[in-house]
CSV table of C-alpha atoms and ligand atoms in Angstrom, one decimal:
chain,number,residue,atom,x,y,z
A,22,MET,CA,-6.6,14.1,1.7
A,23,SER,CA,-3.0,13.0,1.4
A,24,GLY,CA,-2.0,14.0,4.9
A,25,LEU,CA,-4.9,12.3,6.7
A,26,LEU,CA,-4.4,9.1,4.7
A,27,THR,CA,-0.6,9.1,5.2
A,28,ALA,CA,-1.1,9.6,8.9
A,29,ALA,CA,-3.6,6.7,9.1
A,30,ALA,CA,-1.3,4.5,7.1
A,31,VAL,CA,1.7,5.2,9.5
A,32,GLY,CA,-0.6,4.4,12.5
A,33,TYR,CA,-1.8,1.2,10.8
A,34,HIS,CA,1.7,-0.1,9.8
A,35,SER,CA,3.5,0.9,13.0
A,36,LYS,CA,0.7,-0.8,15.0
A,37,GLN,CA,0.3,2.6,16.6
A,38,ASN,CA,3.9,2.5,18.0
A,39,ALA,CA,4.8,5.6,16.0
A,40,ARG,CA,3.4,8.9,17.4
A,41,VAL,CA,1.9,10.8,14.5
A,42,LEU,CA,0.7,14.4,14.7
A,43,VAL,CA,-1.4,16.0,12.0
A,44,ILE,CA,-1.4,19.8,11.8
A,45,ASP,CA,-4.1,21.5,9.8
A,46,ARG,CA,-4.7,25.3,9.6
A,47,ASN,CA,-8.5,24.7,9.6
A,48,SER,CA,-10.7,24.2,12.7
A,49,GLU,CA,-11.7,20.7,13.7
A,50,LEU,CA,-15.1,21.4,12.2
A,51,GLU,CA,-13.7,22.0,8.7
A,52,PRO,CA,-10.7,19.6,8.3
A,53,GLY,CA,-9.0,19.5,4.9
A,54,LYS,CA,-10.6,22.7,3.6
A,55,LYS,CA,-8.4,24.1,0.9
A,56,THR,CA,-9.2,27.8,0.9
A,57,ASN,CA,-11.9,30.1,2.4
A,58,ALA,CA,-14.1,29.1,-0.6
A,59,GLY,CA,-14.2,25.5,0.4
A,60,TRP,CA,-12.9,22.0,-0.6
A,61,ILE,CA,-12.6,22.9,-4.2
A,62,CYS,CA,-12.4,19.9,-6.4
A,63,GLY,CA,-14.1,18.1,-9.3
A,64,ASP,CA,-14.8,15.4,-6.7
A,65,ALA,CA,-14.2,12.4,-9.1
A,66,ALA,CA,-12.1,9.5,-8.0
A,67,SER,CA,-11.7,6.0,-9.4
A,68,LYS,CA,-13.1,2.9,-7.5
A,69,LYS,CA,-9.7,1.3,-8.0
A,70,SER,CA,-7.8,4.0,-6.1
A,71,ILE,CA,-10.4,4.1,-3.3
A,72,GLY,CA,-10.0,0.3,-3.2
A,73,PHE,CA,-6.3,0.6,-2.8
A,74,ILE,CA,-6.9,2.2,0.6
A,75,GLU,CA,-9.1,-0.7,1.7
A,76,LYS,CA,-6.5,-3.2,0.4
A,77,ASN,CA,-3.7,-1.5,2.4
A,78,ILE,CA,-5.2,-0.3,5.6
A,79,GLN,CA,-8.7,-1.9,5.7
A,80,ILE,CA,-10.7,1.3,5.5
A,81,LYS,CA,-13.8,1.1,3.4
A,82,TYR,CA,-15.8,4.1,2.4
A,83,GLY,CA,-19.5,4.4,1.8
A,84,SER,CA,-22.3,6.9,1.9
A,85,PRO,CA,-22.3,9.9,2.6
A,86,GLU,CA,-18.6,10.5,1.7
A,87,LEU,CA,-19.1,8.6,-1.6
A,88,GLU,CA,-21.9,10.7,-3.0
A,89,HIS,CA,-22.6,9.3,-6.4
A,90,PRO,CA,-21.4,6.3,-8.5
A,91,VAL,CA,-20.3,6.6,-12.1
A,92,LYS,CA,-19.3,4.0,-14.8
A,93,GLY,CA,-16.4,5.9,-16.3
A,94,ILE,CA,-15.4,9.1,-18.0
A,95,TRP,CA,-16.2,10.1,-21.6
A,96,VAL,CA,-13.8,12.6,-23.1
A,97,TYR,CA,-15.2,14.7,-26.0
A,98,SER,CA,-13.7,16.5,-28.9
A,99,PRO,CA,-14.9,20.2,-29.4
A,100,ASP,CA,-17.7,19.2,-31.9
A,101,HIS,CA,-18.8,16.3,-29.5
A,102,LYS,CA,-18.6,13.9,-32.5
A,103,THR,CA,-15.5,12.0,-31.3
A,104,LYS,CA,-15.3,10.5,-27.9
A,105,VAL,CA,-12.9,8.4,-25.9
A,106,LEU,CA,-13.9,6.3,-22.8
A,107,PHE,CA,-11.6,6.3,-19.8
A,108,GLU,CA,-12.8,3.0,-18.5
A,109,GLY,CA,-13.3,2.2,-14.9
A,110,GLU,CA,-16.0,2.8,-12.3
A,111,GLY,CA,-15.7,5.6,-9.9
A,112,TYR,CA,-17.4,7.9,-7.4
A,113,LEU,CA,-18.1,11.6,-7.0
A,114,LEU,CA,-17.0,12.3,-3.4
A,115,ASN,CA,-18.3,14.8,-1.0
A,116,ARG,CA,-15.0,16.5,-0.3
A,117,LYS,CA,-16.3,18.3,2.7
A,118,LEU,CA,-17.5,15.1,4.4
A,119,MET,CA,-14.6,12.8,3.4
A,120,PRO,CA,-11.9,14.5,5.6
A,121,LYS,CA,-14.2,14.3,8.6
A,122,ARG,CA,-14.5,10.6,8.1
A,123,GLN,CA,-10.7,10.4,7.6
A,124,VAL,CA,-10.0,12.3,10.8
A,125,LYS,CA,-12.2,9.8,12.7
A,126,ASP,CA,-10.4,6.8,11.0
A,127,ALA,CA,-7.0,8.3,11.8
A,128,LYS,CA,-7.9,8.9,15.4
A,129,LYS,CA,-8.9,5.3,15.8
A,130,LEU,CA,-5.3,4.4,14.6
A,131,GLY,CA,-3.8,6.6,17.3
A,132,VAL,CA,-3.1,9.7,15.2
A,133,GLU,CA,-3.1,13.0,17.2
A,134,PHE,CA,-4.3,16.3,15.8
A,135,LYS,CA,-3.7,20.0,16.2
A,136,PHE,CA,-6.1,22.2,14.4
A,137,GLY,CA,-5.9,25.9,13.7
A,138,ILE,CA,-2.1,25.8,13.2
A,139,THR,CA,-0.5,27.2,10.1
A,140,ALA,CA,2.9,25.7,9.4
A,141,GLU,CA,5.3,28.4,8.2
A,142,LYS,CA,8.6,26.7,8.0
A,143,LEU,CA,10.6,23.5,8.4
A,144,VAL,CA,13.0,23.2,11.4
A,145,ALA,CA,16.4,21.7,10.4
A,146,GLU,CA,19.2,20.3,12.5
A,147,ASP,CA,22.4,18.5,11.5
A,148,GLY,CA,21.2,18.2,7.8
A,149,TYR,CA,17.9,16.7,8.8
A,150,ILE,CA,14.4,18.1,8.9
A,151,ARG,CA,13.3,17.8,12.6
A,152,GLY,CA,10.0,19.7,12.9
A,153,VAL,CA,7.8,22.6,11.8
A,154,ALA,CA,7.3,26.1,13.2
A,155,GLY,CA,4.2,28.2,12.6
A,156,ARG,CA,1.4,30.0,14.3
A,157,ASP,CA,-2.0,29.3,15.9
A,158,VAL,CA,-5.2,31.2,15.0
A,159,GLU,CA,-4.4,33.9,17.5
A,160,GLY,CA,-0.9,34.4,16.0
A,161,LYS,CA,0.9,32.7,18.9
A,162,PRO,CA,4.1,30.9,17.8
A,163,PHE,CA,3.9,27.1,17.5
A,164,LYS,CA,6.7,24.6,17.2
A,165,ALA,CA,6.7,20.8,17.0
A,166,THR,CA,9.7,18.5,16.7
A,167,ALA,CA,9.7,15.0,15.2
A,168,LYS,CA,11.8,12.4,13.7
A,169,MET,CA,10.4,13.4,10.4
A,170,VAL,CA,7.9,15.7,8.6
A,171,VAL,CA,5.5,15.0,5.7
A,172,ASP,CA,4.4,18.0,3.7
A,173,SER,CA,0.9,17.4,2.5
A,174,SER,CA,-0.1,21.1,2.4
A,175,GLY,CA,-1.3,21.2,-1.2
A,176,SER,CA,-0.5,23.2,-4.2
A,177,SER,CA,0.5,26.4,-2.4
A,178,SER,CA,3.1,24.6,-0.1
A,179,VAL,CA,5.6,26.9,1.4
A,180,LEU,CA,7.4,24.0,3.2
A,181,ARG,CA,8.7,22.4,0.1
A,182,LYS,CA,9.5,25.7,-1.5
A,183,PHE,CA,11.7,26.9,1.4
A,184,ASN,CA,13.1,23.5,2.3
A,185,PRO,CA,16.3,24.6,4.2
A,186,ILE,CA,18.4,21.5,3.6
A,187,ASP,CA,20.2,20.2,0.5
A,188,SER,CA,18.0,17.8,-1.5
A,189,TYR,CA,16.9,16.5,-4.9
A,190,ILE,CA,13.4,17.8,-4.3
A,191,GLU,CA,12.5,20.5,-6.8
A,192,ARG,CA,11.3,23.5,-4.8
A,193,GLU,CA,9.6,25.5,-7.5
A,194,ILE,CA,7.0,24.8,-10.1
A,195,ASP,CA,6.9,26.5,-13.4
A,196,ILE,CA,3.9,28.8,-13.7
A,197,GLU,CA,3.0,27.1,-17.0
A,198,ASP,CA,2.6,23.9,-15.1
A,199,MET,CA,-0.1,25.3,-12.7
A,200,GLU,CA,-3.7,25.4,-13.9
A,201,ALA,CA,-6.2,28.0,-12.6
A,202,THR,CA,-9.3,26.0,-12.1
A,203,GLY,CA,-12.7,26.4,-10.6
A,204,ARG,CA,-16.1,24.8,-10.3
A,205,SER,CA,-19.7,25.0,-8.9
A,206,LEU,CA,-21.9,22.5,-7.2
A,207,LEU,CA,-25.3,23.0,-8.9
A,208,GLU,CA,-28.8,21.7,-8.8
A,209,PHE,CA,-30.7,22.1,-12.1
A,210,ASP,CA,-33.8,21.2,-14.1
A,211,GLN,CA,-33.3,18.8,-16.9
A,212,GLY,CA,-33.1,20.6,-20.2
A,213,LYS,CA,-32.5,18.9,-23.6
A,214,GLU,CA,-31.7,15.2,-23.3
A,215,ASP,CA,-28.2,15.0,-24.7
A,216,GLU,CA,-25.7,12.6,-23.1
A,217,THR,CA,-22.7,14.6,-24.6
A,218,TYR,CA,-23.7,17.4,-22.2
A,219,PHE,CA,-25.0,15.5,-19.1
A,220,THR,CA,-25.7,12.0,-18.0
A,221,PRO,CA,-26.0,10.8,-14.4
A,222,GLU,CA,-24.0,7.7,-15.3
A,223,TYR,CA,-20.8,9.1,-16.7
A,224,CYS,CA,-18.4,11.9,-16.0
A,225,LEU,CA,-17.9,14.1,-19.1
A,226,ILE,CA,-14.8,16.0,-20.1
A,227,HIS,CA,-14.8,18.5,-22.9
A,228,LEU,CA,-11.6,19.4,-24.6
A,229,ASP,CA,-12.0,22.7,-26.4
A,230,GLN,CA,-9.4,25.4,-26.8
A,231,ASP,CA,-12.1,28.2,-26.9
A,232,ILE,CA,-13.9,26.9,-23.7
A,233,ALA,CA,-10.9,25.7,-21.7
A,234,PRO,CA,-7.7,26.9,-23.3
A,235,ALA,CA,-4.8,24.5,-22.5
A,236,GLY,CA,-7.0,22.7,-20.0
A,237,TYR,CA,-10.3,21.0,-20.0
A,238,ALA,CA,-13.9,21.4,-18.9
A,239,TRP,CA,-16.0,19.0,-17.0
A,240,VAL,CA,-19.6,18.0,-16.2
A,241,PHE,CA,-19.5,15.5,-13.4
A,242,PRO,CA,-22.9,14.2,-12.2
A,243,LYS,CA,-23.7,14.1,-8.5
A,244,GLY,CA,-27.2,12.8,-9.0
A,245,LYS,CA,-30.0,13.1,-11.6
A,246,ASN,CA,-30.3,16.9,-11.1
A,247,LYS,CA,-27.0,17.8,-9.5
A,248,VAL,CA,-23.7,18.4,-11.0
A,249,ASN,CA,-20.1,19.4,-10.3
A,250,ILE,CA,-19.3,21.6,-13.3
A,251,GLY,CA,-16.2,23.6,-14.0
A,252,LEU,CA,-13.0,24.0,-16.0
A,253,GLY,CA,-9.3,24.6,-15.8
A,254,VAL,CA,-7.0,26.8,-17.9
A,255,SER,CA,-3.3,27.6,-18.1
A,256,LYS,CA,-2.6,31.3,-17.9
A,257,PRO,CA,-0.5,31.4,-21.2
A,258,GLY,CA,-3.3,29.3,-22.9
A,259,LEU,CA,-5.9,31.8,-21.8
A,260,ASP,CA,-3.9,34.7,-23.0
A,261,ARG,CA,-3.4,33.1,-26.4
A,262,ARG,CA,-7.1,32.3,-26.7
A,263,ASN,CA,-8.2,35.8,-25.7
A,264,SER,CA,-5.9,37.4,-28.2
A,265,ARG,CA,-7.0,35.0,-31.0
A,266,LEU,CA,-10.7,35.6,-30.3
A,267,LYS,CA,-10.2,39.3,-29.3
A,268,LYS,CA,-11.8,38.7,-25.9
A,269,SER,CA,-10.9,39.4,-22.3
A,270,ASP,CA,-12.3,36.4,-20.5
A,271,ASN,CA,-11.0,35.2,-17.2
A,272,LEU,CA,-11.5,31.8,-15.4
A,273,SER,CA,-14.9,32.8,-13.8
A,274,SER,CA,-16.4,34.3,-17.0
A,275,LEU,CA,-15.4,31.1,-18.9
A,276,ILE,CA,-17.1,28.9,-16.2
A,277,ASP,CA,-20.2,31.1,-16.3
A,278,GLN,CA,-20.4,30.8,-20.1
A,279,TYR,CA,-19.8,27.0,-20.0
A,280,ILE,CA,-22.7,26.5,-17.6
A,281,LYS,CA,-25.0,28.8,-19.6
A,282,GLU,CA,-24.3,27.1,-22.9
A,283,ASN,CA,-25.0,23.6,-21.6
A,284,PRO,CA,-28.4,22.7,-23.2
A,285,SER,CA,-29.1,19.9,-20.7
A,286,ILE,CA,-28.7,22.1,-17.6
A,287,LYS,CA,-31.6,24.6,-17.1
A,288,ASN,CA,-32.3,26.9,-14.2
A,289,ALA,CA,-29.0,26.1,-12.6
A,290,ARG,CA,-28.7,27.2,-8.9
A,291,LEU,CA,-26.1,26.6,-6.2
A,292,SER,CA,-26.6,23.3,-4.3
A,293,THR,CA,-28.9,23.7,-1.3
A,294,ASN,CA,-27.7,20.4,0.3
A,295,PRO,CA,-26.5,21.3,3.9
A,296,ASP,CA,-23.5,18.9,3.3
A,297,ASP,CA,-22.3,21.4,0.6
A,298,LYS,CA,-22.7,24.5,2.7
A,299,GLY,CA,-19.6,26.7,2.4
A,300,ASN,CA,-18.4,24.6,-0.6
A,301,GLU,CA,-20.8,25.5,-3.4
A,302,LYS,CA,-18.5,27.6,-5.6
A,303,GLY,CA,-14.9,28.5,-5.8
A,304,ASN,CA,-11.7,28.8,-7.8
A,305,TRP,CA,-8.3,27.4,-7.0
A,306,GLN,CA,-5.2,26.0,-8.6
A,307,VAL,CA,-3.8,22.6,-9.5
A,308,PRO,CA,-0.3,21.4,-10.6
A,309,VAL,CA,-0.3,19.6,-14.0
A,310,ARG,CA,3.1,18.1,-14.7
A,311,ARG,CA,4.8,14.9,-13.7
A,312,GLN,CA,5.3,14.4,-10.0
A,313,ASN,CA,8.4,15.8,-8.3
A,314,ASP,CA,11.3,13.6,-9.5
A,315,CYS,CA,12.4,13.1,-5.9
A,316,MET,CA,9.9,13.2,-3.0
A,317,VAL,CA,12.2,12.6,0.0
A,318,CYS,CA,15.3,14.0,1.8
A,319,ASN,CA,16.7,13.5,5.3
A,320,GLY,CA,13.7,13.6,7.7
A,321,PHE,CA,11.2,14.9,5.1
A,322,ALA,CA,8.8,13.7,2.4
A,323,ILE,CA,6.3,15.4,0.2
A,324,ILE,CA,3.0,14.1,-1.1
A,325,GLY,CA,-0.2,15.1,-3.1
A,326,ASP,CA,-0.4,18.5,-4.7
A,327,ALA,CA,2.7,19.6,-2.7
A,328,ALA,CA,4.6,16.9,-4.7
A,329,PHE,CA,2.9,17.9,-8.1
A,330,MET,CA,1.1,14.6,-8.3
A,331,PRO,CA,-2.1,15.3,-10.2
A,332,ARG,CA,-2.2,13.7,-13.7
A,333,PRO,CA,-1.3,16.3,-16.4
A,334,LEU,CA,-4.2,15.2,-18.7
A,335,ASP,CA,-7.1,15.8,-16.4
A,336,ALA,CA,-5.7,17.2,-13.1
A,337,GLY,CA,-6.9,14.1,-11.2
A,338,GLY,CA,-4.9,14.3,-8.0
A,339,MET,CA,-7.0,12.3,-5.5
A,340,GLY,CA,-6.1,8.9,-7.0
A,341,PRO,CA,-2.3,9.6,-7.0
A,342,ALA,CA,-2.7,10.9,-3.4
A,343,MET,CA,-4.4,7.7,-2.4
A,344,TYR,CA,-1.8,5.5,-3.9
A,345,ALA,CA,1.1,7.6,-2.6
A,346,SER,CA,-0.2,7.9,0.9
A,347,MET,CA,-0.6,4.1,1.3
A,348,ILE,CA,3.0,3.7,0.1
A,349,LEU,CA,4.5,6.6,2.1
A,350,GLY,CA,2.7,5.5,5.3
A,351,LYS,CA,4.3,2.1,5.1
A,352,VAL,CA,7.7,3.4,4.2
A,353,VAL,CA,7.6,6.0,7.1
A,354,ALA,CA,6.5,3.3,9.6
A,355,ARG,CA,9.4,1.1,8.6
A,356,ALA,CA,12.0,3.9,8.6
A,357,ILE,CA,11.0,5.0,12.1
A,358,GLU,CA,11.2,1.4,13.3
A,359,ALA,CA,14.6,1.0,11.7
A,360,ASN,CA,15.6,4.4,13.1
A,361,ASP,CA,16.7,5.5,9.6
A,362,VAL,CA,14.7,8.5,8.3
A,363,SER,CA,17.6,9.5,6.0
A,364,GLN,CA,17.0,10.1,2.3
A,365,GLU,CA,18.2,6.6,1.7
A,366,GLY,CA,15.9,5.2,4.4
A,367,LEU,CA,12.9,6.8,2.8
A,368,TRP,CA,13.9,6.2,-0.9
A,369,ALA,CA,11.5,3.2,-1.2
A,370,TYR,CA,8.7,5.8,-1.4
A,371,ASN,CA,10.1,7.2,-4.6
A,372,SER,CA,10.7,3.8,-6.3
A,373,GLU,CA,7.5,2.1,-5.1
A,374,TYR,CA,5.3,5.0,-6.1
A,375,MET,CA,6.9,5.1,-9.5
A,376,GLN,CA,6.4,1.4,-10.0
A,377,THR,CA,2.8,1.4,-8.7
A,378,HIS,CA,1.2,4.6,-10.1
A,379,GLY,CA,3.7,7.3,-10.8
A,380,TYR,CA,4.9,6.1,-14.2
B,18,LIG,C1,-11.1,22.9,-9.3
B,18,LIG,C2,-10.4,21.6,-9.1
B,18,LIG,C3,-10.9,20.4,-9.6
B,18,LIG,C4,-10.3,19.2,-9.3
B,18,LIG,N1,-10.9,18.0,-9.7
B,18,LIG,C5,-10.4,16.8,-9.4
B,18,LIG,C6,-11.1,15.6,-9.7
B,18,LIG,O1,-12.2,15.6,-10.2
B,18,LIG,N2,-10.5,14.5,-9.3
B,18,LIG,C7,-9.3,14.4,-8.7
B,18,LIG,O2,-8.8,13.3,-8.4
B,18,LIG,N3,-8.6,15.6,-8.4
B,18,LIG,C8,-9.1,16.8,-8.7
B,18,LIG,N4,-8.5,17.9,-8.3
B,18,LIG,C9,-7.2,17.8,-7.6
B,18,LIG,C10,-7.4,17.4,-6.2
B,18,LIG,O3,-8.4,18.2,-5.6
B,18,LIG,C11,-6.1,17.5,-5.4
B,18,LIG,O4,-5.2,16.7,-6.1
B,18,LIG,C12,-6.2,16.9,-4.0
B,18,LIG,O5,-7.1,17.7,-3.2
B,18,LIG,C13,-4.8,17.0,-3.3
B,18,LIG,O6,-4.9,16.6,-2.0
B,18,LIG,P1,-3.8,17.1,-1.0
B,18,LIG,O7,-4.1,16.5,0.3
B,18,LIG,O8,-2.4,17.0,-1.6
B,18,LIG,O9,-4.0,18.7,-0.8
B,18,LIG,P2,-5.3,19.5,-0.4
B,18,LIG,O10,-6.5,18.8,-0.6
B,18,LIG,O11,-5.1,20.9,-1.0
B,18,LIG,O12,-5.1,19.7,1.2
B,18,LIG,C14,-4.1,20.5,1.8
B,18,LIG,C15,-4.5,20.7,3.3
B,18,LIG,O13,-3.4,21.4,3.9
B,18,LIG,C16,-3.9,22.6,4.6
B,18,LIG,N5,-2.8,23.5,4.5
B,18,LIG,C17,-2.3,24.2,3.5
B,18,LIG,N6,-1.2,25.0,3.9
B,18,LIG,C18,-1.1,24.8,5.2
B,18,LIG,C19,-0.2,25.3,6.1
B,18,LIG,N7,0.8,26.1,5.8
B,18,LIG,N8,-0.3,24.9,7.4
B,18,LIG,C20,-1.3,24.0,7.8
B,18,LIG,N9,-2.2,23.5,6.9
B,18,LIG,C21,-2.1,23.9,5.6
B,18,LIG,C22,-5.1,23.0,3.7
B,18,LIG,O14,-5.9,23.9,4.4
B,18,LIG,C23,-5.7,21.6,3.5
B,18,LIG,O15,-6.4,21.2,4.6
B,18,LIG,C24,-9.1,19.1,-8.6
B,18,LIG,C25,-8.5,20.3,-8.1
B,18,LIG,C26,-9.2,21.5,-8.3
B,18,LIG,C27,-8.6,22.8,-7.7
């Protein structure tokens, strides 16, 4: 998500004068896939953040990558008696189709691609990052040099972690700031009518220390009889909950119980939609802290989950990635034009992101 959008924004703002190469370890048929289990996400993004892309680089999304509209998010207390509305319309995305569309858009803006390449380390020279080295699918070495590199490789980034030059970028994330999280894409028969458990019009978040300790659980509609349902927990929170309740649950068993105990969802089965194939069920991780205090150094910038951008409250990371990529794309295009990709030359990304969304 964040890499494809940043690349498109650099292409747009440089009027295609900057040569941009996107490296993805996936094949061209499966761009943006997070893990072998798919494009694991709750899939919800606000209309406002999607609109920020159109406003900045004139790309407008529609069906099929925007799968289902919603009017907002209701957040419920454990007894479902207290609720708070996060106002604002949004969409449930098809995360498998969205990157395919984004690859097409980026190509139209002159962006080049190399698929099947795993980036393993940053290449440094004279105090600047000047490229990446890695391997292709057959294990053959790969190296590309550039004026600068953007790390958009998600929550398991090794590039940020082993950044070889001095910088203010925090390399490590505290384990307590990483949530284990998972979800399923399900079709179901309507059970009890209860809009605190399912409504096609709103996303629902359930805060409950027994169901999702130190995290949250969600029921996000993808149609009248389709749902993205899952939850996230912190490891210490799960340990505390298990010891309090004398149980030995893990992430998957908590998700199974959460689905089973939803009275509105009956006969749940994995989505049969061909556009969900290979993406029906999976667990992954998401950082839940403030974003990295500094996101640039000489010849290098970080973005998205690699920069710890998801909101701590609900792990929403797509909105932040959309805002940040529009800002970073513009800053990179300008820095390359000015021939100054130093930390100072890229600093506007830090300040503009903070003023626009990061605060
Ligand atoms: C279960 C779950 C639910 C979530 N729910 C929501 C939600 O409802 N709304 C929301 O806004 N956010 C949600 N998020 C967070 C959101 O999915 C992320 O914030 C978002 O995908 C971040 O985008 P990204 O581009 O930074 O990273 P990613 O989407 O993780 O993309 C990283 C890309 O880099 C590739 N890559 C990784 N390492 C390498 C390497 N070494 N070399 C080459 N390529 C590499 C990956 O294969 C992938 O293509 C959720 C996350 C999870 C796990």
